[in-house]
Amino acid sequence: MTDTLQHLSQRQREFALERDWDQFHSPKNLASALIVEAGELLEHFQWMTEEQSRRLPPEKLEAVGTEIADVLLYLIQLSNVLGIDPVKAAQAKIQVNSDKYPVDRAKGSSKKYDQL
């Protein structure tokens, strides 16, 4: 990962502004587009076994990478529009998850935090 999230955010913001697309980028529209792209990402794994999903051929890996990029770019644009720093939000969420899933109780378990 050679680019920073901050740089990507700035590039995405400029891309949308240059095209006057900010008029279409309401939080609702961006969240909807994000889910559509996430669905397209999931579609690449539909009907695969767990093992197949871990060993994607190069052409499939490239297509999956494109969908991951779409999801990331919509997430960045949504963060821009709402004024949310996604790195700070993710760091806070990791701490919440760490508190909910302490290593001594959650390690190796797929149980939800209230069932540990």
C-alpha positions in Angstrom: 0.0 0.0 0.0 1.9 2.9 -1.3 -0.7 5.7 -1.2 -2.1 7.2 2.0 -5.8 7.2 2.8 -5.5 11.0 3.1 -4.1 11.3 -0.4 -6.8 9.0 -1.8 -9.4 11.0 0.0 -8.2 14.2 -1.6 -7.9 12.7 -5.1 -11.5 11.3 -4.7 -12.8 14.7 -3.6 -11.1 16.4 -6.5 -12.4 13.8 -9.0 -16.0 14.4 -7.9 -15.7 18.2 -7.8 -14.1 18.4 -11.2 -17.1 16.6 -12.7 -19.7 18.5 -10.6 -20.8 15.2 -9.1 -21.1 16.5 -5.5 -24.7 17.4 -6.3 -25.4 13.7 -6.6 -23.3 12.6 -3.6 -25.8 12.7 -0.8 -25.0 10.4 2.1 -28.0 8.2 1.1 -26.9 7.9 -2.5 -23.3 7.2 -1.6 -24.3 4.6 1.0 -26.6 3.0 -1.6 -23.8 2.9 -4.2 -21.4 1.4 -1.7 -23.8 -1.5 -1.0 -24.3 -2.1 -4.8 -20.5 -2.3 -5.2 -20.2 -4.5 -2.1 -22.7 -6.8 -3.8 -20.7 -6.9 -7.0 -17.7 -7.8 -4.9 -19.6 -10.6 -3.2 -20.8 -11.9 -6.6 -17.3 -12.9 -7.4 -17.3 -15.4 -4.6 -20.9 -16.7 -5.1 -21.0 -20.5 -5.2 -17.3 -20.9 -4.4 -16.0 -23.2 -1.7 -14.1 -21.7 1.2 -10.9 -23.1 -0.4 -11.6 -21.7 -3.8 -12.2 -18.3 -2.4 -8.7 -18.4 -0.9 -7.0 -19.4 -4.1 -8.3 -17.0 -6.8 -6.8 -17.2 -10.3 -5.0 -14.0 -11.4 -7.9 -12.8 -13.7 -10.4 -13.3 -10.8 -8.0 -11.6 -8.4 -7.8 -8.6 -10.7 -11.6 -8.3 -11.0 -12.0 -8.6 -7.2 -9.4 -5.9 -6.8 -11.4 -3.6 -9.0 -14.5 -4.2 -6.9 -12.5 -3.6 -3.7 -11.4 -0.3 -5.1 -15.0 0.7 -5.9 -16.1 -0.1 -2.4 -13.1 1.8 -0.9 -13.7 4.9 -3.1 -17.4 5.1 -2.2 -16.5 4.7 1.4 -14.0 7.5 1.2 -16.4 9.7 -0.6 -19.1 9.0 2.0 -16.6 9.9 4.7 -15.7 13.1 2.9 -19.3 14.2 2.6 -20.1 13.4 6.3 -16.9 14.9 7.6 -15.9 11.6 9.3 -12.2 10.6 9.5 -12.4 6.9 8.6 -9.0 6.2 10.2 -10.1 7.7 13.6 -13.5 5.9 13.3 -11.8 2.6 12.6 -9.3 3.0 15.4 -12.2 3.8 17.8 -14.1 0.7 16.6 -11.0 -1.5 17.0 -10.9 -0.4 20.6 -14.6 -1.1 21.1 -14.2 -4.6 19.5 -11.1 -5.2 21.7 -13.2 -4.5 24.8 -16.0 -6.7 23.6 -13.8 -9.5 22.6 -10.9 -9.9 25.1 -8.3 -12.3 23.8 -8.6 -14.6 26.8 -12.3 -15.2 26.1 -12.5 -14.8 22.3 -9.4 -16.4 20.9 -10.4 -19.2 18.4 -14.1 -18.6 19.0 -16.7 -17.3 16.5 -19.2 -16.6 19.2 -20.7 -13.2 19.5 -19.4 -11.1 22.4 -22.6 -11.6 24.5 -22.1 -15.4 24.2 -18.5 -15.6 25.3 
